[in-house]
Coordinates of C-alpha atoms in Angstrom, one line a residue:
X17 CA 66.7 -59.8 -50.9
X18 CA 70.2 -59.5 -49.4
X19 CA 71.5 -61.9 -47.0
X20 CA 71.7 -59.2 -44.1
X21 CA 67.7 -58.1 -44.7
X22 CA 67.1 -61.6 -45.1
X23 CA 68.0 -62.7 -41.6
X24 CA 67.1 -59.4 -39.7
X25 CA 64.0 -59.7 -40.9
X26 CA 63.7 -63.6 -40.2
X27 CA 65.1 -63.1 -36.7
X28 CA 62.2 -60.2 -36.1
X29 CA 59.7 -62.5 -37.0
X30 CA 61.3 -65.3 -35.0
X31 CA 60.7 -63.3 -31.8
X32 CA 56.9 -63.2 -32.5
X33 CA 57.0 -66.9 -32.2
X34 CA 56.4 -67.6 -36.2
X35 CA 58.4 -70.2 -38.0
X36 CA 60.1 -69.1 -40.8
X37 CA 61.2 -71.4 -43.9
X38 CA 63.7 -69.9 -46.9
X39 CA 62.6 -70.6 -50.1
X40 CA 64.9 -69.0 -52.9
X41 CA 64.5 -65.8 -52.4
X42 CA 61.3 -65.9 -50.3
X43 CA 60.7 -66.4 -46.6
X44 CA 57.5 -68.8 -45.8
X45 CA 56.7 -67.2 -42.5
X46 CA 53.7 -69.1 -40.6
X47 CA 52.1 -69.2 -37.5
X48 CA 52.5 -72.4 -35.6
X49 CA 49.0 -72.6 -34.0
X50 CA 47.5 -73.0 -37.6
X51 CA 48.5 -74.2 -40.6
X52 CA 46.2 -71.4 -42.6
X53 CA 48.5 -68.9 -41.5
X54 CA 51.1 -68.9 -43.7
X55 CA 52.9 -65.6 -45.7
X56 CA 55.4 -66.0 -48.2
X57 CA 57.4 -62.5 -48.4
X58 CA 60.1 -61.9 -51.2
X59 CA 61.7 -58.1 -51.7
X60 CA 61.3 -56.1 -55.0
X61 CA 62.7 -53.1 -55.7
X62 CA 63.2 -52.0 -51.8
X63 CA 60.2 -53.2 -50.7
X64 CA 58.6 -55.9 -49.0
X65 CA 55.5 -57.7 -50.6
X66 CA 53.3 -60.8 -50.2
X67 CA 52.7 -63.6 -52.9
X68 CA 49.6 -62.0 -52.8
X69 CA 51.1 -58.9 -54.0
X70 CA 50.9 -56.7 -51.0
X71 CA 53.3 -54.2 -49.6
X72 CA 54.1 -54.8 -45.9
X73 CA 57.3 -52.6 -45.7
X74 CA 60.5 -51.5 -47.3
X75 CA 63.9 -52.9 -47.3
X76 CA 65.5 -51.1 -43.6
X77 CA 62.0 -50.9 -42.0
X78 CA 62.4 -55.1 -40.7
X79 CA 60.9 -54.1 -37.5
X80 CA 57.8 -53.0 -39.1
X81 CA 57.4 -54.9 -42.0
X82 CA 57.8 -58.0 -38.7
X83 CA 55.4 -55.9 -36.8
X84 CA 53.0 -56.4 -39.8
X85 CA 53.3 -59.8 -40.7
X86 CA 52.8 -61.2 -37.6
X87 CA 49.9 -59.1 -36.7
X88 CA 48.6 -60.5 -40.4
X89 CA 49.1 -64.0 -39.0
X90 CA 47.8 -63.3 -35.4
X91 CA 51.2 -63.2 -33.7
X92 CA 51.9 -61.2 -30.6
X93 CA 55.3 -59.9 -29.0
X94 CA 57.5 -62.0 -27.4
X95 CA 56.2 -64.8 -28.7
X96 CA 53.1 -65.4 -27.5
X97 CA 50.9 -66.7 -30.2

């Protein structure tokens, strides 16, 4: 993942109120409220998918693929979890 998808997509997920943690090449992206909702997200090949091995959006899409992921981890806009 490039530096520049790397941080628009952190700084979209930020703004749902999730804590996001770099790891290599992947972002650990959890909810704060619980400590079972936690994503890991790496890119390959232009897209965006889970350690599970789920596609949740392609590279240029970081307000969906955020969108997503924090509807995945029970996020809401602004914020508010």
């Amino acid at each position: 993942m490039d530096a520049s998808g790397y941080r628009d997509l952190a700084d979209r997920l930020k703004a749902y109120g999730l804590s996001i943690v770099a790891k290599g090449a992947q972002l650990c992206v959890a909810n704060p409220l619980s400590a079972n909702l936690v994503e890991e997200v790496a890119s390959q090949g232009g897209r965006y998918i889970t350690a599970w091995g789920y596609e949740i959006g392609e590279r240029g899409d970081e307000s969906g693929t955020a969108l997503r992921l924090a509807f995945l981890l029970g996020a809401s806009p602004g914020g508010a979890v």
